[in-house]
Tab-separated table of C-alpha atoms in Angstrom:
chain	number	residue	atom	x	y	z
A	1	UNK	CA	-27.187	15.827	14.768
A	2	UNK	CA	-24.717	13.157	15.652
A	3	UNK	CA	-22.701	14.468	18.545
A	4	UNK	CA	-19.975	11.893	18.079
A	5	UNK	CA	-19.162	12.665	14.482
A	6	UNK	CA	-15.381	12.805	14.579
A	7	UNK	CA	-14.157	15.848	12.745
A	8	UNK	CA	-10.699	16.175	14.206
A	9	UNK	CA	-8.215	15.066	11.536
A	10	UNK	CA	-5.526	14.553	14.159
A	11	UNK	CA	-7.620	12.613	16.631
A	12	UNK	CA	-5.570	10.257	18.743
A	13	UNK	CA	-6.460	6.568	18.616
A	14	UNK	CA	-5.968	4.154	21.454
A	15	UNK	CA	-3.589	3.061	22.864
A	16	UNK	CA	-1.251	5.931	21.958
A	17	UNK	CA	-0.866	9.530	23.096
A	18	UNK	CA	-0.133	10.641	19.530
A	19	UNK	CA	-1.704	10.061	16.118
A	20	UNK	CA	0.297	7.362	14.293
A	21	UNK	CA	-1.310	8.409	10.991
A	22	UNK	CA	-0.135	12.028	11.333
A	23	UNK	CA	2.146	13.306	8.596
A	24	UNK	CA	4.954	13.867	11.090
A	25	UNK	CA	4.821	10.133	11.774
A	26	UNK	CA	4.446	8.967	8.172
A	27	UNK	CA	6.725	11.321	6.242
A	28	UNK	CA	9.912	10.053	7.989
A	29	UNK	CA	8.842	6.503	7.072
A	30	UNK	CA	8.417	7.534	3.445
A	31	UNK	CA	11.787	9.333	3.364
A	32	UNK	CA	13.551	6.336	4.910
A	33	UNK	CA	11.810	3.954	2.505
A	34	UNK	CA	12.817	6.161	-0.425
A	35	UNK	CA	16.471	6.172	0.699
A	36	UNK	CA	16.360	2.367	0.880
A	37	UNK	CA	14.744	2.346	-2.564
A	38	UNK	CA	17.681	4.327	-3.962
A	39	UNK	CA	20.223	1.978	-2.366
A	40	UNK	CA	18.409	-1.123	-3.628
A	41	UNK	CA	18.150	0.408	-7.103
A	42	UNK	CA	21.917	1.022	-7.086
A	43	UNK	CA	22.532	-2.637	-6.248
A	44	UNK	CA	20.060	-3.677	-8.957
A	45	UNK	CA	21.979	-1.608	-11.519
A	46	UNK	CA	24.996	-3.804	-10.833
A	47	UNK	CA	22.942	-6.985	-11.109
A	48	UNK	CA	21.663	-5.728	-14.483
A	49	UNK	CA	25.313	-4.961	-15.393
A	50	UNK	CA	24.401	-1.379	-16.137
A	51	UNK	CA	27.377	-0.475	-13.920
A	52	UNK	CA	30.660	-2.423	-13.818
A	53	UNK	CA	31.314	-2.496	-10.094
A	54	UNK	CA	29.538	-1.844	-6.850
A	55	UNK	CA	30.751	0.414	-4.034
A	56	UNK	CA	31.407	-1.058	-0.605
A	57	UNK	CA	33.427	0.754	2.086
A	58	UNK	CA	34.072	-2.285	4.319
A	59	UNK	CA	33.854	-5.582	2.488
A	60	UNK	CA	35.372	-4.740	-0.887
A	61	UNK	CA	34.417	-7.183	-3.619
A	62	UNK	CA	32.360	-9.297	-1.230
A	63	UNK	CA	29.321	-7.215	-2.230
A	64	UNK	CA	29.691	-8.366	-5.838
A	65	UNK	CA	29.957	-11.978	-4.615
A	66	UNK	CA	26.725	-11.589	-2.669
A	67	UNK	CA	24.911	-10.007	-5.623
A	68	UNK	CA	26.136	-12.734	-7.998
A	69	UNK	CA	25.655	-15.586	-5.523
A	70	UNK	CA	23.664	-18.741	-6.179
A	71	UNK	CA	21.035	-17.572	-3.690
A	72	UNK	CA	20.578	-14.367	-5.672
A	73	UNK	CA	20.418	-16.269	-8.967
A	74	UNK	CA	17.915	-18.724	-7.504
A	75	UNK	CA	15.687	-15.829	-6.406
A	76	UNK	CA	16.053	-14.201	-9.797
A	77	UNK	CA	14.774	-17.360	-11.449
A	78	UNK	CA	11.541	-17.086	-9.478
A	79	UNK	CA	11.062	-13.311	-9.552
A	80	UNK	CA	12.391	-12.783	-13.124
A	81	UNK	CA	14.054	-9.573	-11.961
A	82	UNK	CA	17.153	-9.253	-9.715
A	83	UNK	CA	16.404	-9.545	-6.014
A	84	UNK	CA	17.713	-6.010	-5.432
A	85	UNK	CA	15.210	-4.676	-7.996
A	86	UNK	CA	12.462	-6.631	-6.281
A	87	UNK	CA	13.499	-5.045	-2.987
A	88	UNK	CA	13.537	-1.608	-4.620
A	89	UNK	CA	9.935	-2.070	-5.763
A	90	UNK	CA	8.966	-3.154	-2.250
A	91	UNK	CA	10.624	-0.076	-0.687
A	92	UNK	CA	8.879	2.119	-3.236
A	93	UNK	CA	5.637	0.437	-2.194
A	94	UNK	CA	6.350	1.380	1.417
A	95	UNK	CA	6.734	5.011	0.365
A	96	UNK	CA	3.618	4.991	-1.842
A	97	UNK	CA	1.355	3.333	0.701
A	98	UNK	CA	2.879	5.521	3.392
A	99	UNK	CA	1.902	8.666	1.500
A	100	UNK	CA	-1.624	7.560	0.586
A	101	UNK	CA	-4.492	8.332	2.933
A	102	UNK	CA	-5.532	11.046	5.344
A	103	UNK	CA	-4.347	11.539	8.914
A	104	UNK	CA	-7.390	9.529	9.988
A	105	UNK	CA	-6.682	6.629	7.677
A	106	UNK	CA	-6.377	4.177	10.575
A	107	UNK	CA	-10.147	4.709	10.899
A	108	UNK	CA	-11.272	5.815	7.444
A	109	UNK	CA	-9.167	3.446	5.324
A	110	UNK	CA	-8.182	0.441	7.413
A	111	UNK	CA	-7.556	-1.586	4.247
A	112	UNK	CA	-4.826	0.865	3.249
A	113	UNK	CA	-3.117	0.670	6.637
A	114	UNK	CA	-3.293	-3.131	6.595
A	115	UNK	CA	-1.839	-3.159	3.071
A	116	UNK	CA	0.913	-0.807	4.249
A	117	UNK	CA	1.623	-3.161	7.152
A	118	UNK	CA	1.707	-6.177	4.852
A	119	UNK	CA	4.229	-4.382	2.667
A	120	UNK	CA	6.444	-3.124	5.505
A	121	UNK	CA	6.503	-5.968	8.023
A	122	UNK	CA	7.213	-8.990	5.771
A	123	UNK	CA	9.749	-6.872	3.873
A	124	UNK	CA	11.646	-6.240	7.081
A	125	UNK	CA	11.638	-9.921	7.923
A	126	UNK	CA	12.758	-10.948	4.402
A	127	UNK	CA	15.584	-8.381	4.464
A	128	UNK	CA	16.821	-9.674	7.799
A	129	UNK	CA	16.675	-13.276	6.530
A	130	UNK	CA	18.637	-12.322	3.409
A	131	UNK	CA	21.355	-10.699	5.506
A	132	UNK	CA	21.619	-13.850	7.639
A	133	UNK	CA	21.856	-15.903	4.424
A	134	UNK	CA	24.743	-13.688	3.262
A	135	UNK	CA	26.879	-14.742	6.172
A	136	UNK	CA	25.763	-18.335	6.581
A	137	UNK	CA	25.259	-19.537	2.999
A	138	UNK	CA	27.201	-17.170	0.740
A	139	UNK	CA	29.990	-16.501	3.251
A	140	UNK	CA	30.331	-12.859	2.141
A	141	UNK	CA	28.927	-9.578	3.347
A	142	UNK	CA	27.472	-6.551	1.624
A	143	UNK	CA	27.384	-3.206	3.410
A	144	UNK	CA	24.495	-1.701	1.478
A	145	UNK	CA	22.476	-4.904	1.890
A	146	UNK	CA	23.021	-4.741	5.643
A	147	UNK	CA	22.057	-1.060	5.704
A	148	UNK	CA	18.850	-1.702	3.770
A	149	UNK	CA	18.019	-4.584	6.113
A	150	UNK	CA	18.516	-2.295	9.116
A	151	UNK	CA	16.335	0.327	7.434
A	152	UNK	CA	13.672	-2.339	6.910
A	153	UNK	CA	13.664	-3.229	10.585
A	154	UNK	CA	13.493	0.464	11.529
A	155	UNK	CA	10.534	0.816	9.158
A	156	UNK	CA	8.807	-2.084	10.913
A	157	UNK	CA	9.355	-0.336	14.252
A	158	UNK	CA	8.083	3.008	12.899
A	159	UNK	CA	5.047	1.566	11.133
A	160	UNK	CA	3.704	-0.976	13.588
A	161	UNK	CA	1.917	1.586	15.790
A	162	UNK	CA	-0.421	2.669	13.010
A	163	UNK	CA	-1.170	-0.915	12.010
A	164	UNK	CA	-1.788	-1.799	15.654
A	165	UNK	CA	-4.210	1.128	16.108
A	166	UNK	CA	-6.063	0.057	13.007
A	167	UNK	CA	-6.327	-3.569	14.119
A	168	UNK	CA	-7.459	-2.474	17.586
A	169	UNK	CA	-10.126	-0.283	15.977
A	170	UNK	CA	-11.392	-3.177	13.840
A	171	UNK	CA	-11.342	-5.427	16.903
A	172	UNK	CA	-13.451	-2.913	18.848
A	173	UNK	CA	-15.955	-2.738	15.984
A	174	UNK	CA	-16.177	-6.536	15.941
A	175	UNK	CA	-16.513	-6.711	19.721
A	176	UNK	CA	-19.384	-4.217	19.692
A	177	UNK	CA	-21.294	-5.675	16.771
A	178	UNK	CA	-20.233	-9.245	16.038
A	179	UNK	CA	-21.550	-8.362	12.588
A	180	UNK	CA	-19.378	-9.393	9.655
A	181	UNK	CA	-21.064	-6.909	7.322
A	182	UNK	CA	-20.335	-4.001	9.645
A	183	UNK	CA	-16.738	-5.161	10.019
A	184	UNK	CA	-16.414	-5.547	6.237
A	185	UNK	CA	-17.836	-2.069	5.581
A	186	UNK	CA	-15.590	-0.591	8.250
A	187	UNK	CA	-12.534	-2.310	6.787
A	188	UNK	CA	-13.228	-0.773	3.374
A	189	UNK	CA	-13.814	2.665	4.891
A	190	UNK	CA	-17.553	2.877	4.248
A	191	UNK	CA	-19.216	5.188	6.772
A	192	UNK	CA	-20.809	3.084	9.499
A	193	UNK	CA	-22.309	4.685	12.594
A	194	UNK	CA	-21.039	2.149	15.090
A	195	UNK	CA	-17.501	2.394	13.723
A	196	UNK	CA	-17.479	6.109	14.427
A	197	UNK	CA	-18.888	5.436	17.865
A	198	UNK	CA	-16.113	3.113	18.928
A	199	UNK	CA	-13.255	4.716	17.012
A	200	UNK	CA	-12.094	7.040	19.724
A	201	UNK	CA	-12.406	7.576	23.436
A	202	UNK	CA	-15.129	10.167	24.264
A	203	UNK	CA	-12.561	12.826	25.044
A	204	UNK	CA	-11.140	12.712	21.516
A	205	UNK	CA	-14.345	13.691	19.716
A	206	UNK	CA	-15.358	16.977	18.211
A	207	UNK	CA	-12.173	18.823	18.870
A	208	UNK	CA	-12.399	18.592	22.627
A	209	UNK	CA	-10.114	16.783	25.003
A	210	UNK	CA	-6.468	15.893	24.554
A	211	UNK	CA	-6.850	15.060	20.864
A	212	UNK	CA	-7.568	18.651	20.037
A	213	UNK	CA	-4.591	19.950	21.930
B	1	UNK	CA	-5.108	11.913	-8.375
B	2	UNK	CA	-1.306	11.733	-8.406
B	3	UNK	CA	-1.455	7.961	-8.673
B	4	UNK	CA	-3.464	8.261	-11.901
B	5	UNK	CA	-0.854	10.638	-13.315
B	6	UNK	CA	1.868	8.110	-12.527
B	7	UNK	CA	-0.185	5.350	-14.167
B	8	UNK	CA	-0.485	7.404	-17.346
B	9	UNK	CA	3.300	7.829	-17.329
B	10	UNK	CA	3.702	4.074	-16.862
B	11	UNK	CA	1.348	3.580	-19.817
B	12	UNK	CA	3.529	5.854	-21.955
B	13	UNK	CA	6.621	3.901	-20.865
B	14	UNK	CA	4.897	0.655	-21.877
B	15	UNK	CA	4.070	2.136	-25.286
B	16	UNK	CA	7.734	3.067	-25.779
B	17	UNK	CA	9.067	-0.229	-24.436
B	18	UNK	CA	9.068	-2.210	-27.733
B	19	UNK	CA	11.383	0.407	-29.240
B	20	UNK	CA	13.557	0.802	-26.146
B	21	UNK	CA	14.042	-2.951	-25.718
B	22	UNK	CA	14.165	-3.625	-29.458
B	23	UNK	CA	11.475	-6.270	-29.854
B	24	UNK	CA	12.086	-8.447	-32.909
B	25	UNK	CA	9.382	-8.212	-35.559
B	26	UNK	CA	8.824	-11.937	-35.243
B	27	UNK	CA	7.832	-11.447	-31.599
B	28	UNK	CA	4.415	-10.077	-32.496
B	29	UNK	CA	2.974	-11.211	-29.148
B	30	UNK	CA	5.400	-8.957	-27.299
B	31	UNK	CA	4.413	-5.958	-29.405
B	32	UNK	CA	0.712	-6.634	-28.940
B	33	UNK	CA	1.113	-7.162	-25.194
B	34	UNK	CA	3.030	-3.919	-24.684
B	35	UNK	CA	0.757	-1.759	-26.831
B	36	UNK	CA	-2.491	-3.296	-25.570
B	37	UNK	CA	-1.375	-2.990	-21.951
B	38	UNK	CA	-0.264	0.608	-22.548
B	39	UNK	CA	-3.634	1.502	-24.061
B	40	UNK	CA	-5.568	-0.215	-21.279
B	41	UNK	CA	-3.487	1.449	-18.545
B	42	UNK	CA	-3.914	4.925	-20.019
B	43	UNK	CA	-7.664	4.453	-20.635
B	44	UNK	CA	-8.289	3.125	-17.124
B	45	UNK	CA	-6.248	5.895	-15.524
B	46	UNK	CA	-7.971	8.558	-17.640
B	47	UNK	CA	-11.425	7.099	-16.946
B	48	UNK	CA	-10.826	7.387	-13.229
B	49	UNK	CA	-10.964	11.189	-13.551
B	50	UNK	CA	-14.664	10.855	-14.470
B	51	UNK	CA	-16.609	10.472	-11.236
B	52	UNK	CA	-18.982	7.666	-12.352
B	53	UNK	CA	-15.903	5.620	-13.305
B	54	UNK	CA	-13.768	6.739	-10.387
B	55	UNK	CA	-12.978	3.150	-9.435
B	56	UNK	CA	-11.748	2.229	-12.932
B	57	UNK	CA	-8.152	2.420	-11.686
B	58	UNK	CA	-8.703	-0.852	-9.819
B	59	UNK	CA	-8.626	-2.470	-13.264
B	60	UNK	CA	-4.887	-1.715	-13.244
B	61	UNK	CA	-4.477	-4.654	-10.880
B	62	UNK	CA	-5.893	-6.947	-13.578
B	63	UNK	CA	-3.593	-5.402	-16.190
B	64	UNK	CA	-0.710	-5.952	-13.762
B	65	UNK	CA	-1.638	-9.633	-13.384
B	66	UNK	CA	-1.854	-9.926	-17.148
B	67	UNK	CA	1.585	-8.443	-17.883
B	68	UNK	CA	3.223	-10.377	-15.033
B	69	UNK	CA	1.623	-13.584	-16.271
B	70	UNK	CA	2.764	-12.810	-19.821
B	71	UNK	CA	6.318	-12.164	-18.599
B	72	UNK	CA	6.359	-15.510	-16.785
B	73	UNK	CA	4.918	-17.365	-19.780
B	74	UNK	CA	7.639	-15.975	-22.049
B	75	UNK	CA	10.541	-16.416	-19.621
B	76	UNK	CA	9.940	-19.570	-17.639
B	77	UNK	CA	12.600	-22.188	-18.070
B	78	UNK	CA	14.973	-20.037	-20.124
B	79	UNK	CA	18.547	-20.898	-19.122
B	80	UNK	CA	19.726	-17.338	-19.740
B	81	UNK	CA	17.041	-15.878	-17.486
B	82	UNK	CA	14.243	-13.525	-18.393
B	83	UNK	CA	14.910	-11.257	-21.385
B	84	UNK	CA	15.166	-7.545	-20.563
B	85	UNK	CA	11.771	-6.825	-22.128
B	86	UNK	CA	10.110	-9.396	-19.872
B	87	UNK	CA	11.939	-8.068	-16.809
B	88	UNK	CA	10.539	-4.692	-17.786
B	89	UNK	CA	7.015	-6.145	-17.903
B	90	UNK	CA	7.544	-7.732	-14.495
B	91	UNK	CA	8.674	-4.433	-12.966
B	92	UNK	CA	5.868	-2.493	-14.646
B	93	UNK	CA	3.350	-5.067	-13.424
B	94	UNK	CA	4.509	-4.708	-9.819
B	95	UNK	CA	4.355	-0.907	-10.050
B	96	UNK	CA	0.876	-0.992	-11.582
B	97	UNK	CA	-0.304	-3.311	-8.838
B	98	UNK	CA	0.786	-0.786	-6.221
B	99	UNK	CA	-0.357	2.417	-7.893
B	100	UNK	CA	-3.654	0.874	-9.029
B	101	UNK	CA	-4.670	0.364	-5.407
B	102	UNK	CA	-4.097	3.982	-4.390
B	103	UNK	CA	-7.465	5.790	-4.231
B	104	UNK	CA	-8.128	8.895	-6.346
B	105	UNK	CA	-8.637	11.109	-3.330
B	106	UNK	CA	-5.931	9.453	-1.276
B	107	UNK	CA	-5.137	12.414	1.002
B	108	UNK	CA	-8.826	12.947	1.854
B	109	UNK	CA	-11.321	10.852	3.770
B	110	UNK	CA	-13.326	8.413	1.599
B	111	UNK	CA	-15.801	10.096	-0.755
B	112	UNK	CA	-18.953	9.376	1.277
B	113	UNK	CA	-17.422	11.196	4.229
B	114	UNK	CA	-15.952	13.932	2.103
B	115	UNK	CA	-19.411	14.684	0.713
B	116	UNK	CA	-20.941	14.822	4.160
B	117	UNK	CA	-22.986	11.661	3.719
B	118	UNK	CA	-23.228	9.013	6.310
B	119	UNK	CA	-24.714	5.558	6.126
B	120	UNK	CA	-26.669	4.830	9.258
B	121	UNK	CA	-27.235	1.342	10.508
B	122	UNK	CA	-30.815	0.141	10.316
B	123	UNK	CA	-32.788	-0.271	13.506
B	124	UNK	CA	-31.868	-3.892	13.828
B	125	UNK	CA	-28.185	-3.308	13.502
B	126	UNK	CA	-28.301	-0.323	15.816
B	127	UNK	CA	-29.985	-2.261	18.566
B	128	UNK	CA	-27.412	-5.023	18.168
B	129	UNK	CA	-24.474	-2.755	17.882
B	130	UNK	CA	-25.305	-0.018	20.352
B	131	UNK	CA	-22.109	1.345	21.736
B	132	UNK	CA	-21.907	0.365	25.355
B	133	UNK	CA	-19.555	3.087	26.501
B	134	UNK	CA	-21.250	6.223	25.175
B	135	UNK	CA	-24.201	8.330	26.266
B	136	UNK	CA	-27.453	6.710	25.001
B	137	UNK	CA	-29.119	10.097	24.639
B	138	UNK	CA	-26.800	10.732	21.693
B	139	UNK	CA	-28.666	8.091	19.738
B	140	UNK	CA	-32.191	9.154	20.635
B	141	UNK	CA	-32.352	12.149	18.359
B	142	UNK	CA	-31.473	10.060	15.319
B	143	UNK	CA	-34.035	8.414	13.072
B	144	UNK	CA	-32.988	4.811	13.363
B	145	UNK	CA	-34.293	3.725	9.982
B	146	UNK	CA	-32.730	6.449	7.833
B	147	UNK	CA	-30.242	4.849	5.467
B	148	UNK	CA	-28.466	7.923	4.260
B	149	UNK	CA	-28.139	11.051	6.251
B	150	UNK	CA	-26.392	14.279	5.409
B	151	UNK	CA	-24.146	15.360	8.196
B	152	UNK	CA	-23.224	18.937	8.979
B	153	UNK	CA	-19.605	19.695	8.255
């Protein structure tokens, strides 16, 4: 019998004192991403001219100027769809990849956590850049765009701990083995003995220690 | 399997798309692309319910690349921008790319773990990769050469 078989679904990875893959950590991310998805979809409806005007409590018709700006049109040429629709798909991706996987996915499905990180972190950066472009290039502001950009940055803050745990776990596997095959198998979530060995501190195994509390 | 259900719904949407977006009869390529993609998406999603073909959903990523590529080929360089039908294909392609990557048993551990199986490292790998910070006696009771070992739940 393998004494170190981790069977605690809420085991706590280093360096945190909580499980970043727990539902209580991920569900708020998904809810926030879904709210941003709805806002981006609303802006996309205007860009598709499915609605005549767009609501903005502070900047009035500046939002329409931003959505119809040359920057927006230039992006649309490359993405085929309006930039707000592209953002909506990305936010939906945050929610989907946030929901997928168990509460041990940082260990069992590192690829999924890395994919989630790739979706969340560049999205946050792109949103922030677009908001800066609004002011500097377009010369107009859009409240909902700013809100979605803030949401993106909050999502980065909320999601980075899980991605960091996952990368630390993969780094520990590499440090112990220096074996690319083991690292590859671990990344794709294939059961590898050494990966289970190094996944958690001793105290977090088998339902004993602080992880089980 | 919720991702497969969503893919089937996307497939149905693709099948309805030519009528919703009013493809001209002369645009036979658009009709073929939509119907063929719809069929492929539904078949791949349905096949994933059968355990031997449980990874068939990964084929959705290829379908996504196909429809996105088709949308680009039909829209590139148009002064008026991409037609609505091609924007639809672009959006559907992005959605398929995301949903196609979601595993069947997403809320559970990967299948090998869920079925209590565990791949052990061979002797060579174990000696190379022995964990330095755990009790060595934990390893001694294990047959080092066993490739697949059923673990107690």
